[in-house]
PDB file of N, CA, C and O in Angstrom:
ATOM      1  N   MET A  17     129.173 -46.659  -3.431  1.00 84.00           N
ATOM      2  CA  MET A  17     128.499 -47.940  -3.310  1.00 84.00           C
ATOM      3  C   MET A  17     129.006 -48.869  -4.412  1.00 84.00           C
ATOM      4  O   MET A  17     129.060 -48.483  -5.577  1.00 84.00           O
ATOM      5  N   PRO A  18     129.365 -50.104  -4.065  1.00 91.00           N
ATOM      6  CA  PRO A  18     129.893 -51.027  -5.064  1.00 91.00           C
ATOM      7  C   PRO A  18     128.811 -51.534  -6.014  1.00 91.00           C
ATOM      8  O   PRO A  18     127.647 -51.644  -5.643  1.00 91.00           O
ATOM      9  N   ASN A  19     129.252 -51.830  -7.242  1.00 93.00           N
ATOM     10  CA  ASN A  19     128.329 -52.340  -8.250  1.00 93.00           C
ATOM     11  C   ASN A  19     128.499 -53.838  -8.462  1.00 93.00           C
ATOM     12  O   ASN A  19     127.562 -54.524  -8.837  1.00 93.00           O
ATOM     13  N   ILE A  20     129.683 -54.347  -8.220  1.00 95.00           N
ATOM     14  CA  ILE A  20     129.978 -55.760  -8.448  1.00 95.00           C
ATOM     15  C   ILE A  20     129.451 -56.574  -7.268  1.00 95.00           C
ATOM     16  O   ILE A  20     129.539 -56.155  -6.114  1.00 95.00           O
ATOM     17  N   LYS A  21     128.912 -57.757  -7.598  1.00 96.00           N
ATOM     18  CA  LYS A  21     128.273 -58.592  -6.583  1.00 96.00           C
ATOM     19  C   LYS A  21     129.233 -58.975  -5.460  1.00 96.00           C
ATOM     20  O   LYS A  21     128.884 -58.930  -4.278  1.00 96.00           O
ATOM     21  N   SER A  22     130.445 -59.348  -5.804  1.00 97.00           N
ATOM     22  CA  SER A  22     131.410 -59.756  -4.774  1.00 97.00           C
ATOM     23  C   SER A  22     131.806 -58.591  -3.880  1.00 97.00           C
ATOM     24  O   SER A  22     132.014 -58.757  -2.673  1.00 97.00           O
ATOM     25  N   ALA A  23     131.867 -57.402  -4.458  1.00 97.00           N
ATOM     26  CA  ALA A  23     132.200 -56.217  -3.671  1.00 97.00           C
ATOM     27  C   ALA A  23     131.064 -55.885  -2.708  1.00 97.00           C
ATOM     28  O   ALA A  23     131.311 -55.463  -1.574  1.00 97.00           O
ATOM     29  N   LYS A  24     129.821 -56.080  -3.148  1.00 96.00           N
ATOM     30  CA  LYS A  24     128.666 -55.865  -2.275  1.00 96.00           C
ATOM     31  C   LYS A  24     128.722 -56.817  -1.084  1.00 96.00           C
ATOM     32  O   LYS A  24     128.446 -56.439   0.052  1.00 96.00           O
ATOM     33  N   LYS A  25     129.084 -58.071  -1.368  1.00 97.00           N
ATOM     34  CA  LYS A  25     129.182 -59.061  -0.300  1.00 97.00           C
ATOM     35  C   LYS A  25     130.289 -58.672   0.677  1.00 97.00           C
ATOM     36  O   LYS A  25     130.132 -58.813   1.892  1.00 97.00           O
ATOM     37  N   ARG A  26     131.419 -58.205   0.166  1.00 97.00           N
ATOM     38  CA  ARG A  26     132.524 -57.820   1.047  1.00 97.00           C
ATOM     39  C   ARG A  26     132.100 -56.700   1.991  1.00 97.00           C
ATOM     40  O   ARG A  26     132.477 -56.688   3.157  1.00 97.00           O
ATOM     41  N   VAL A  27     131.293 -55.752   1.490  1.00 97.00           N
ATOM     42  CA  VAL A  27     130.813 -54.656   2.326  1.00 97.00           C
ATOM     43  C   VAL A  27     129.968 -55.211   3.473  1.00 97.00           C
ATOM     44  O   VAL A  27     130.127 -54.813   4.633  1.00 97.00           O
ATOM     45  N   LYS A  28     129.084 -56.175   3.167  1.00 97.00           N
ATOM     46  CA  LYS A  28     128.241 -56.766   4.198  1.00 97.00           C
ATOM     47  C   LYS A  28     129.071 -57.536   5.217  1.00 97.00           C
ATOM     48  O   LYS A  28     128.841 -57.452   6.428  1.00 97.00           O
ATOM     49  N   VAL A  29     130.061 -58.280   4.741  1.00 97.00           N
ATOM     50  CA  VAL A  29     130.910 -59.070   5.636  1.00 97.00           C
ATOM     51  C   VAL A  29     131.726 -58.146   6.540  1.00 97.00           C
ATOM     52  O   VAL A  29     131.861 -58.388   7.748  1.00 97.00           O
ATOM     53  N   ILE A  30     132.259 -57.076   5.968  1.00 97.00           N
ATOM     54  CA  ILE A  30     133.052 -56.125   6.745  1.00 97.00           C
ATOM     55  C   ILE A  30     132.195 -55.471   7.828  1.00 97.00           C
ATOM     56  O   ILE A  30     132.654 -55.271   8.958  1.00 97.00           O
ATOM     57  N   GLN A  31     130.951 -55.137   7.510  1.00 97.00           N
ATOM     58  CA  GLN A  31     130.062 -54.544   8.503  1.00 97.00           C
ATOM     59  C   GLN A  31     129.817 -55.503   9.662  1.00 97.00           C
ATOM     60  O   GLN A  31     129.818 -55.104  10.828  1.00 97.00           O
ATOM     61  N   THR A  32     129.637 -56.787   9.346  1.00 97.00           N
ATOM     62  CA  THR A  32     129.414 -57.795  10.379  1.00 97.00           C
ATOM     63  C   THR A  32     130.639 -57.929  11.274  1.00 97.00           C
ATOM     64  O   THR A  32     130.532 -57.945  12.507  1.00 97.00           O
ATOM     65  N   LYS A  33     131.818 -58.011  10.646  1.00 96.00           N
ATOM     66  CA  LYS A  33     133.052 -58.158  11.411  1.00 96.00           C
ATOM     67  C   LYS A  33     133.342 -56.914  12.241  1.00 96.00           C
ATOM     68  O   LYS A  33     133.828 -57.018  13.372  1.00 96.00           O
ATOM     69  N   THR A  34     133.045 -55.735  11.702  1.00 97.00           N
ATOM     70  CA  THR A  34     133.260 -54.490  12.428  1.00 97.00           C
ATOM     71  C   THR A  34     132.386 -54.450  13.672  1.00 97.00           C
ATOM     72  O   THR A  34     132.849 -54.051  14.748  1.00 97.00           O
ATOM     73  N   ALA A  35     131.134 -54.869  13.538  1.00 98.00           N
ATOM     74  CA  ALA A  35     130.225 -54.887  14.682  1.00 98.00           C
ATOM     75  C   ALA A  35     130.724 -55.854  15.753  1.00 98.00           C
ATOM     76  O   ALA A  35     130.689 -55.544  16.952  1.00 98.00           O
ATOM     77  N   ARG A  36     131.224 -57.015  15.334  1.00 96.00           N
ATOM     78  CA  ARG A  36     131.746 -58.019  16.268  1.00 96.00           C
ATOM     79  C   ARG A  36     132.968 -57.480  17.008  1.00 96.00           C
ATOM     80  O   ARG A  36     133.072 -57.586  18.226  1.00 96.00           O
ATOM     81  N   ASN A  37     133.890 -56.875  16.247  1.00 96.00           N
ATOM     82  CA  ASN A  37     135.100 -56.327  16.847  1.00 96.00           C
ATOM     83  C   ASN A  37     134.769 -55.202  17.830  1.00 96.00           C
ATOM     84  O   ASN A  37     135.371 -55.107  18.903  1.00 96.00           O
ATOM     85  N   LYS A  38     133.811 -54.365  17.450  1.00 97.00           N
ATOM     86  CA  LYS A  38     133.424 -53.247  18.302  1.00 97.00           C
ATOM     87  C   LYS A  38     132.829 -53.754  19.610  1.00 97.00           C
ATOM     88  O   LYS A  38     133.116 -53.208  20.690  1.00 97.00           O
ATOM     89  N   ALA A  39     132.020 -54.803  19.540  1.00 97.00           N
ATOM     90  CA  ALA A  39     131.407 -55.371  20.741  1.00 97.00           C
ATOM     91  C   ALA A  39     132.471 -55.962  21.658  1.00 97.00           C
ATOM     92  O   ALA A  39     132.427 -55.772  22.881  1.00 97.00           O
ATOM     93  N   ILE A  40     133.440 -56.657  21.080  1.00 96.00           N
ATOM     94  CA  ILE A  40     134.507 -57.268  21.885  1.00 96.00           C
ATOM     95  C   ILE A  40     135.361 -56.181  22.545  1.00 96.00           C
ATOM     96  O   ILE A  40     135.698 -56.276  23.727  1.00 96.00           O
ATOM     97  N   LYS A  41     135.697 -55.135  21.789  1.00 97.00           N
ATOM     98  CA  LYS A  41     136.494 -54.039  22.347  1.00 97.00           C
ATOM     99  C   LYS A  41     135.759 -53.344  23.484  1.00 97.00           C
ATOM    100  O   LYS A  41     136.348 -53.021  24.521  1.00 97.00           O
ATOM    101  N   SER A  42     134.478 -53.098  23.294  1.00 97.00           N
ATOM    102  CA  SER A  42     133.681 -52.427  24.307  1.00 97.00           C
ATOM    103  C   SER A  42     133.612 -53.269  25.579  1.00 97.00           C
ATOM    104  O   SER A  42     133.776 -52.753  26.694  1.00 97.00           O
ATOM    105  N   ASP A  43     133.382 -54.565  25.418  1.00 97.00           N
ATOM    106  CA  ASP A  43     133.317 -55.486  26.550  1.00 97.00           C
ATOM    107  C   ASP A  43     134.654 -55.529  27.286  1.00 97.00           C
ATOM    108  O   ASP A  43     134.702 -55.549  28.522  1.00 97.00           O
ATOM    109  N   LEU A  44     135.734 -55.507  26.521  1.00 97.00           N
ATOM    110  CA  LEU A  44     137.075 -55.534  27.102  1.00 97.00           C
ATOM    111  C   LEU A  44     137.335 -54.266  27.926  1.00 97.00           C
ATOM    112  O   LEU A  44     137.822 -54.330  29.059  1.00 97.00           O
ATOM    113  N   LYS A  45     137.010 -53.107  27.354  1.00 97.00           N
ATOM    114  CA  LYS A  45     137.223 -51.843  28.059  1.00 97.00           C
ATOM    115  C   LYS A  45     136.422 -51.791  29.355  1.00 97.00           C
ATOM    116  O   LYS A  45     136.912 -51.331  30.394  1.00 97.00           O
ATOM    117  N   THR A  46     135.177 -52.285  29.306  1.00 97.00           N
ATOM    118  CA  THR A  46     134.335 -52.309  30.496  1.00 97.00           C
ATOM    119  C   THR A  46     134.953 -53.191  31.570  1.00 97.00           C
ATOM    120  O   THR A  46     134.998 -52.818  32.747  1.00 97.00           O
ATOM    121  N   ALA A  47     135.444 -54.367  31.170  1.00 97.00           N
ATOM    122  CA  ALA A  47     136.050 -55.293  32.130  1.00 97.00           C
ATOM    123  C   ALA A  47     137.300 -54.685  32.755  1.00 97.00           C
ATOM    124  O   ALA A  47     137.522 -54.820  33.973  1.00 97.00           O
ATOM    125  N   LEU A  48     138.112 -53.996  31.950  1.00 97.00           N
ATOM    126  CA  LEU A  48     139.324 -53.377  32.476  1.00 97.00           C
ATOM    127  C   LEU A  48     138.987 -52.245  33.458  1.00 97.00           C
ATOM    128  O   LEU A  48     139.643 -52.102  34.499  1.00 97.00           O
ATOM    129  N   LYS A  49     137.967 -51.461  33.133  1.00 97.00           N
ATOM    130  CA  LYS A  49     137.558 -50.380  34.031  1.00 97.00           C
ATOM    131  C   LYS A  49     137.030 -50.935  35.349  1.00 97.00           C
ATOM    132  O   LYS A  49     137.322 -50.405  36.428  1.00 97.00           O
ATOM    133  N   LYS A  50     136.246 -52.015  35.276  1.00 96.00           N
ATOM    134  CA  LYS A  50     135.715 -52.631  36.485  1.00 96.00           C
ATOM    135  C   LYS A  50     136.846 -53.194  37.347  1.00 96.00           C
ATOM    136  O   LYS A  50     136.818 -53.077  38.574  1.00 96.00           O
ATOM    137  N   ALA A  51     137.849 -53.794  36.700  1.00 96.00           N
ATOM    138  CA  ALA A  51     138.982 -54.351  37.435  1.00 96.00           C
ATOM    139  C   ALA A  51     139.765 -53.241  38.125  1.00 96.00           C
ATOM    140  O   ALA A  51     140.145 -53.373  39.303  1.00 96.00           O
ATOM    141  N   ASP A  52     140.010 -52.143  37.422  1.00 95.00           N
ATOM    142  CA  ASP A  52     140.724 -51.005  38.022  1.00 95.00           C
ATOM    143  C   ASP A  52     139.955 -50.452  39.221  1.00 95.00           C
ATOM    144  O   ASP A  52     140.533 -50.169  40.273  1.00 95.00           O
ATOM    145  N   ALA A  53     138.633 -50.304  39.049  1.00 95.00           N
ATOM    146  CA  ALA A  53     137.810 -49.768  40.132  1.00 95.00           C
ATOM    147  C   ALA A  53     137.814 -50.700  41.335  1.00 95.00           C
ATOM    148  O   ALA A  53     137.885 -50.244  42.486  1.00 95.00           O
ATOM    149  N   ALA A  54     137.747 -52.012  41.082  1.00 94.00           N
ATOM    150  CA  ALA A  54     137.730 -52.982  42.182  1.00 94.00           C
ATOM    151  C   ALA A  54     139.045 -52.956  42.955  1.00 94.00           C
ATOM    152  O   ALA A  54     139.058 -53.054  44.179  1.00 94.00           O
ATOM    153  N   VAL A  55     140.155 -52.814  42.251  1.00 94.00           N
ATOM    154  CA  VAL A  55     141.468 -52.783  42.911  1.00 94.00           C
ATOM    155  C   VAL A  55     141.624 -51.491  43.712  1.00 94.00           C
ATOM    156  O   VAL A  55     142.103 -51.498  44.848  1.00 94.00           O
ATOM    157  N   ILE A  56     141.193 -50.370  43.129  1.00 93.00           N
ATOM    158  CA  ILE A  56     141.311 -49.086  43.821  1.00 93.00           C
ATOM    159  C   ILE A  56     140.436 -49.057  45.074  1.00 93.00           C
ATOM    160  O   ILE A  56     140.860 -48.592  46.136  1.00 93.00           O
ATOM    161  N   ASP A  57     139.203 -49.575  44.949  1.00 93.00           N
ATOM    162  CA  ASP A  57     138.274 -49.578  46.082  1.00 93.00           C
ATOM    163  C   ASP A  57     138.573 -50.695  47.075  1.00 93.00           C
ATOM    164  O   ASP A  57     137.937 -50.767  48.122  1.00 93.00           O
ATOM    165  N   ASN A  58     139.510 -51.574  46.736  1.00 90.00           N
ATOM    166  CA  ASN A  58     139.867 -52.726  47.579  1.00 90.00           C
ATOM    167  C   ASN A  58     138.621 -53.563  47.876  1.00 90.00           C
ATOM    168  O   ASN A  58     138.336 -53.919  49.021  1.00 90.00           O
ATOM    169  N   ALA A  59     137.874 -53.872  46.821  1.00 87.00           N
ATOM    170  CA  ALA A  59     136.630 -54.623  46.945  1.00 87.00           C
ATOM    171  C   ALA A  59     136.914 -56.062  47.366  1.00 87.00           C
ATOM    172  O   ALA A  59     138.024 -56.585  47.192  1.00 87.00           O
ATOM    173  N   ASP A  60     135.879 -56.705  47.907  1.00 91.00           N
ATOM    174  CA  ASP A  60     136.026 -58.092  48.367  1.00 91.00           C
ATOM    175  C   ASP A  60     136.279 -59.048  47.212  1.00 91.00           C
ATOM    176  O   ASP A  60     137.005 -60.032  47.359  1.00 91.00           O
ATOM    177  N   ASN A  61     135.663 -58.784  46.070  1.00 93.00           N
ATOM    178  CA  ASN A  61     135.762 -59.700  44.928  1.00 93.00           C
ATOM    179  C   ASN A  61     136.766 -59.228  43.884  1.00 93.00           C
ATOM    180  O   ASN A  61     136.645 -59.538  42.708  1.00 93.00           O
ATOM    181  N   LYS A  62     137.794 -58.498  44.300  1.00 93.00           N
ATOM    182  CA  LYS A  62     138.726 -57.921  43.325  1.00 93.00           C
ATOM    183  C   LYS A  62     139.495 -58.993  42.563  1.00 93.00           C
ATOM    184  O   LYS A  62     139.754 -58.830  41.378  1.00 93.00           O
ATOM    185  N   GLU A  63     139.843 -60.115  43.219  1.00 94.00           N
ATOM    186  CA  GLU A  63     140.551 -61.193  42.512  1.00 94.00           C
ATOM    187  C   GLU A  63     139.691 -61.766  41.392  1.00 94.00           C
ATOM    188  O   GLU A  63     140.168 -62.018  40.286  1.00 94.00           O
ATOM    189  N   GLU A  64     138.410 -61.940  41.705  1.00 95.00           N
ATOM    190  CA  GLU A  64     137.478 -62.485  40.719  1.00 95.00           C
ATOM    191  C   GLU A  64     137.297 -61.540  39.529  1.00 95.00           C
ATOM    192  O   GLU A  64     137.289 -61.968  38.370  1.00 95.00           O
ATOM    193  N   VAL A  65     137.192 -60.251  39.806  1.00 96.00           N
ATOM    194  CA  VAL A  65     136.989 -59.249  38.753  1.00 96.00           C
ATOM    195  C   VAL A  65     138.242 -59.154  37.878  1.00 96.00           C
ATOM    196  O   VAL A  65     138.143 -59.068  36.651  1.00 96.00           O
ATOM    197  N   VAL A  66     139.409 -59.184  38.507  1.00 96.00           N
ATOM    198  CA  VAL A  66     140.668 -59.124  37.748  1.00 96.00           C
ATOM    199  C   VAL A  66     140.818 -60.380  36.897  1.00 96.00           C
ATOM    200  O   VAL A  66     141.244 -60.315  35.737  1.00 96.00           O
ATOM    201  N   ARG A  67     140.453 -61.534  37.435  1.00 96.00           N
ATOM    202  CA  ARG A  67     140.530 -62.781  36.674  1.00 96.00           C
ATOM    203  C   ARG A  67     139.620 -62.723  35.449  1.00 96.00           C
ATOM    204  O   ARG A  67     139.995 -63.162  34.354  1.00 96.00           O
ATOM    205  N   ALA A  68     138.424 -62.144  35.619  1.00 96.00           N
ATOM    206  CA  ALA A  68     137.495 -61.991  34.498  1.00 96.00           C
ATOM    207  C   ALA A  68     138.074 -61.044  33.440  1.00 96.00           C
ATOM    208  O   ALA A  68     137.940 -61.285  32.233  1.00 96.00           O
ATOM    209  N   ALA A  69     138.734 -59.981  33.893  1.00 97.00           N
ATOM    210  CA  ALA A  69     139.336 -59.027  32.956  1.00 97.00           C
ATOM    211  C   ALA A  69     140.475 -59.680  32.178  1.00 97.00           C
ATOM    212  O   ALA A  69     140.615 -59.463  30.970  1.00 97.00           O
ATOM    213  N   ILE A  70     141.267 -60.499  32.866  1.00 97.00           N
ATOM    214  CA  ILE A  70     142.363 -61.201  32.186  1.00 97.00           C
ATOM    215  C   ILE A  70     141.803 -62.160  31.141  1.00 97.00           C
ATOM    216  O   ILE A  70     142.354 -62.290  30.043  1.00 97.00           O
ATOM    217  N   LYS A  71     140.692 -62.787  31.454  1.00 97.00           N
ATOM    218  CA  LYS A  71     140.051 -63.683  30.489  1.00 97.00           C
ATOM    219  C   LYS A  71     139.585 -62.906  29.258  1.00 97.00           C
ATOM    220  O   LYS A  71     139.755 -63.366  28.127  1.00 97.00           O
ATOM    221  N   LYS A  72     139.029 -61.725  29.475  1.00 97.00           N
ATOM    222  CA  LYS A  72     138.588 -60.888  28.350  1.00 97.00           C
ATOM    223  C   LYS A  72     139.784 -60.465  27.489  1.00 97.00           C
ATOM    224  O   LYS A  72     139.684 -60.422  26.262  1.00 97.00           O
ATOM    225  N   VAL A  73     140.902 -60.161  28.124  1.00 97.00           N
ATOM    226  CA  VAL A  73     142.115 -59.788  27.387  1.00 97.00           C
ATOM    227  C   VAL A  73     142.572 -60.963  26.533  1.00 97.00           C
ATOM    228  O   VAL A  73     142.911 -60.797  25.351  1.00 97.00           O
ATOM    229  N   ASP A  74     142.572 -62.163  27.116  1.00 97.00           N
ATOM    230  CA  ASP A  74     142.961 -63.356  26.358  1.00 97.00           C
ATOM    231  C   ASP A  74     142.032 -63.601  25.169  1.00 97.00           C
ATOM    232  O   ASP A  74     142.484 -63.951  24.073  1.00 97.00           O
ATOM    233  N   MET A  75     140.737 -63.395  25.390  1.00 96.00           N
ATOM    234  CA  MET A  75     139.775 -63.596  24.302  1.00 96.00           C
ATOM    235  C   MET A  75     139.996 -62.578  23.184  1.00 96.00           C
ATOM    236  O   MET A  75     139.943 -62.935  22.003  1.00 96.00           O
ATOM    237  N   ALA A  76     140.259 -61.339  23.546  1.00 96.00           N
ATOM    238  CA  ALA A  76     140.507 -60.304  22.535  1.00 96.00           C
ATOM    239  C   ALA A  76     141.766 -60.630  21.746  1.00 96.00           C
ATOM    240  O   ALA A  76     141.823 -60.432  20.526  1.00 96.00           O
ATOM    241  N   CYS A  77     142.769 -61.152  22.416  1.00 97.00           N
ATOM    242  CA  CYS A  77     144.020 -61.534  21.747  1.00 97.00           C
ATOM    243  C   CYS A  77     143.763 -62.700  20.789  1.00 97.00           C
ATOM    244  O   CYS A  77     144.249 -62.700  19.662  1.00 97.00           O
ATOM    245  N   THR A  78     142.986 -63.673  21.236  1.00 96.00           N
ATOM    246  CA  THR A  78     142.685 -64.839  20.411  1.00 96.00           C
ATOM    247  C   THR A  78     141.903 -64.453  19.158  1.00 96.00           C
ATOM    248  O   THR A  78     142.140 -64.995  18.084  1.00 96.00           O
ATOM    249  N   LYS A  79     140.978 -63.511  19.319  1.00 94.00           N
ATOM    250  CA  LYS A  79     140.140 -63.088  18.195  1.00 94.00           C
ATOM    251  C   LYS A  79     140.863 -62.137  17.245  1.00 94.00           C
ATOM    252  O   LYS A  79     140.319 -61.750  16.216  1.00 94.00           O
ATOM    253  N   GLY A  80     142.070 -61.703  17.611  1.00 95.00           N
ATOM    254  CA  GLY A  80     142.822 -60.809  16.737  1.00 95.00           C
ATOM    255  C   GLY A  80     142.494 -59.348  16.951  1.00 95.00           C
ATOM    256  O   GLY A  80     142.874 -58.500  16.140  1.00 95.00           O
ATOM    257  N   ILE A  81     141.803 -59.033  18.032  1.00 95.00           N
ATOM    258  CA  ILE A  81     141.433 -57.653  18.318  1.00 95.00           C
ATOM    259  C   ILE A  81     142.621 -56.911  18.928  1.00 95.00           C
ATOM    260  O   ILE A  81     142.792 -55.715  18.752  1.00 95.00           O
ATOM    261  N   MET A  82     143.444 -57.659  19.663  1.00 96.00           N
ATOM    262  CA  MET A  82     144.566 -57.068  20.389  1.00 96.00           C
ATOM    263  C   MET A  82     145.831 -57.860  20.067  1.00 96.00           C
ATOM    264  O   MET A  82     145.785 -59.085  19.944  1.00 96.00           O
ATOM    265  N   HIS A  83     146.938 -57.165  19.921  1.00 97.00           N
ATOM    266  CA  HIS A  83     148.222 -57.813  19.662  1.00 97.00           C
ATOM    267  C   HIS A  83     148.646 -58.611  20.889  1.00 97.00           C
ATOM    268  O   HIS A  83     148.328 -58.238  22.022  1.00 97.00           O
ATOM    269  N   LYS A  84     149.365 -59.704  20.666  1.00 97.00           N
ATOM    270  CA  LYS A  84     149.730 -60.592  21.775  1.00 97.00           C
ATOM    271  C   LYS A  84     150.619 -59.898  22.806  1.00 97.00           C
ATOM    272  O   LYS A  84     150.487 -60.154  24.006  1.00 97.00           O
ATOM    273  N   ASN A  85     151.504 -58.999  22.362  1.00 98.00           N
ATOM    274  CA  ASN A  85     152.364 -58.288  23.312  1.00 98.00           C
ATOM    275  C   ASN A  85     151.559 -57.297  24.156  1.00 98.00           C
ATOM    276  O   ASN A  85     151.818 -57.127  25.341  1.00 98.00           O
ATOM    277  N   LYS A  86     150.587 -56.651  23.533  1.00 97.00           N
ATOM    278  CA  LYS A  86     149.729 -55.729  24.279  1.00 97.00           C
ATOM    279  C   LYS A  86     148.902 -56.500  25.296  1.00 97.00           C
ATOM    280  O   LYS A  86     148.714 -56.042  26.429  1.00 97.00           O
ATOM    281  N   ALA A  87     148.421 -57.680  24.893  1.00 97.00           N
ATOM    282  CA  ALA A  87     147.644 -58.508  25.810  1.00 97.00           C
ATOM    283  C   ALA A  87     148.496 -58.922  27.005  1.00 97.00           C
ATOM    284  O   ALA A  87     148.049 -58.861  28.151  1.00 97.00           O
ATOM    285  N   ALA A  88     149.730 -59.324  26.739  1.00 98.00           N
ATOM    286  CA  ALA A  88     150.632 -59.718  27.821  1.00 98.00           C
ATOM    287  C   ALA A  88     150.910 -58.543  28.748  1.00 98.00           C
ATOM    288  O   ALA A  88     150.948 -58.699  29.978  1.00 98.00           O
ATOM    289  N   ARG A  89     151.071 -57.362  28.170  1.00 98.00           N
ATOM    290  CA  ARG A  89     151.331 -56.165  28.964  1.00 98.00           C
ATOM    291  C   ARG A  89     150.137 -55.827  29.862  1.00 98.00           C
ATOM    292  O   ARG A  89     150.296 -55.530  31.052  1.00 98.00           O
ATOM    293  N   LYS A  90     148.927 -55.908  29.309  1.00 97.00           N
ATOM    294  CA  LYS A  90     147.725 -55.611  30.082  1.00 97.00           C
ATOM    295  C   LYS A  90     147.556 -56.609  31.219  1.00 97.00           C
ATOM    296  O   LYS A  90     147.215 -56.235  32.351  1.00 97.00           O
ATOM    297  N   LYS A  91     147.786 -57.889  30.934  1.00 97.00           N
ATOM    298  CA  LYS A  91     147.665 -58.920  31.961  1.00 97.00           C
ATOM    299  C   LYS A  91     148.684 -58.698  33.071  1.00 97.00           C
ATOM    300  O   LYS A  91     148.374 -58.842  34.263  1.00 97.00           O
ATOM    301  N   SER A  92     149.891 -58.316  32.695  1.00 97.00           N
ATOM    302  CA  SER A  92     150.938 -58.053  33.675  1.00 97.00           C
ATOM    303  C   SER A  92     150.571 -56.856  34.545  1.00 97.00           C
ATOM    304  O   SER A  92     150.765 -56.878  35.773  1.00 97.00           O
ATOM    305  N   GLN A  93     150.023 -55.815  33.920  1.00 96.00           N
ATOM    306  CA  GLN A  93     149.623 -54.624  34.677  1.00 96.00           C
ATOM    307  C   GLN A  93     148.515 -54.954  35.675  1.00 96.00           C
ATOM    308  O   GLN A  93     148.529 -54.481  36.814  1.00 96.00           O
ATOM    309  N   LEU A  94     147.563 -55.783  35.247  1.00 95.00           N
ATOM    310  CA  LEU A  94     146.471 -56.167  36.145  1.00 95.00           C
ATOM    311  C   LEU A  94     147.007 -56.981  37.321  1.00 95.00           C
ATOM    312  O   LEU A  94     146.616 -56.765  38.470  1.00 95.00           O
ATOM    313  N   ALA A  95     147.896 -57.912  37.031  1.00 94.00           N
ATOM    314  CA  ALA A  95     148.467 -58.734  38.095  1.00 94.00           C
ATOM    315  C   ALA A  95     149.278 -57.891  39.067  1.00 94.00           C
ATOM    316  O   ALA A  95     149.238 -58.114  40.281  1.00 94.00           O
ATOM    317  N   LYS A  96     149.987 -56.910  38.544  1.00 95.00           N
ATOM    318  CA  LYS A  96     150.802 -56.026  39.379  1.00 95.00           C
ATOM    319  C   LYS A  96     149.924 -55.189  40.298  1.00 95.00           C
ATOM    320  O   LYS A  96     150.222 -54.997  41.485  1.00 95.00           O
ATOM    321  N   LYS A  97     148.794 -54.679  39.755  1.00 92.00           N
ATOM    322  CA  LYS A  97     147.864 -53.896  40.574  1.00 92.00           C
ATOM    323  C   LYS A  97     147.259 -54.756  41.676  1.00 92.00           C
ATOM    324  O   LYS A  97     147.036 -54.284  42.792  1.00 92.00           O
ATOM    325  N   LEU A  98     146.969 -55.990  41.352  1.00 88.00           N
ATOM    326  CA  LEU A  98     146.335 -56.896  42.307  1.00 88.00           C
ATOM    327  C   LEU A  98     147.300 -57.267  43.418  1.00 88.00           C
ATOM    328  O   LEU A  98     146.932 -57.311  44.596  1.00 88.00           O
ATOM    329  N   GLY A  99     148.546 -57.536  43.048  1.00 78.00           N
ATOM    330  CA  GLY A  99     149.527 -58.001  44.021  1.00 78.00           C
ATOM    331  C   GLY A  99     150.207 -56.921  44.687  1.00 78.00           C
ATOM    332  O   GLY A  99     150.237 -56.468  45.756  1.00 78.00           O
TER     333      GLY A  99
END
């Protein structure tokens, strides 16, 4: 446990950022799983679900959760599955 005031603050800030990152990652994984399931099941709203997943990938990339090349790769894979 830190003794210095600034170090204590850094611990609190890191916990907040970790929780935010974890929530974004979890939301992203859920969206990707839903998109995969919709494409496999050939659901009626598969385009809409894939579009939502691509948006989540873009948001994760913007927030720094995912590298831009990985985001591009995921988006390409989703588009390929859809088409």
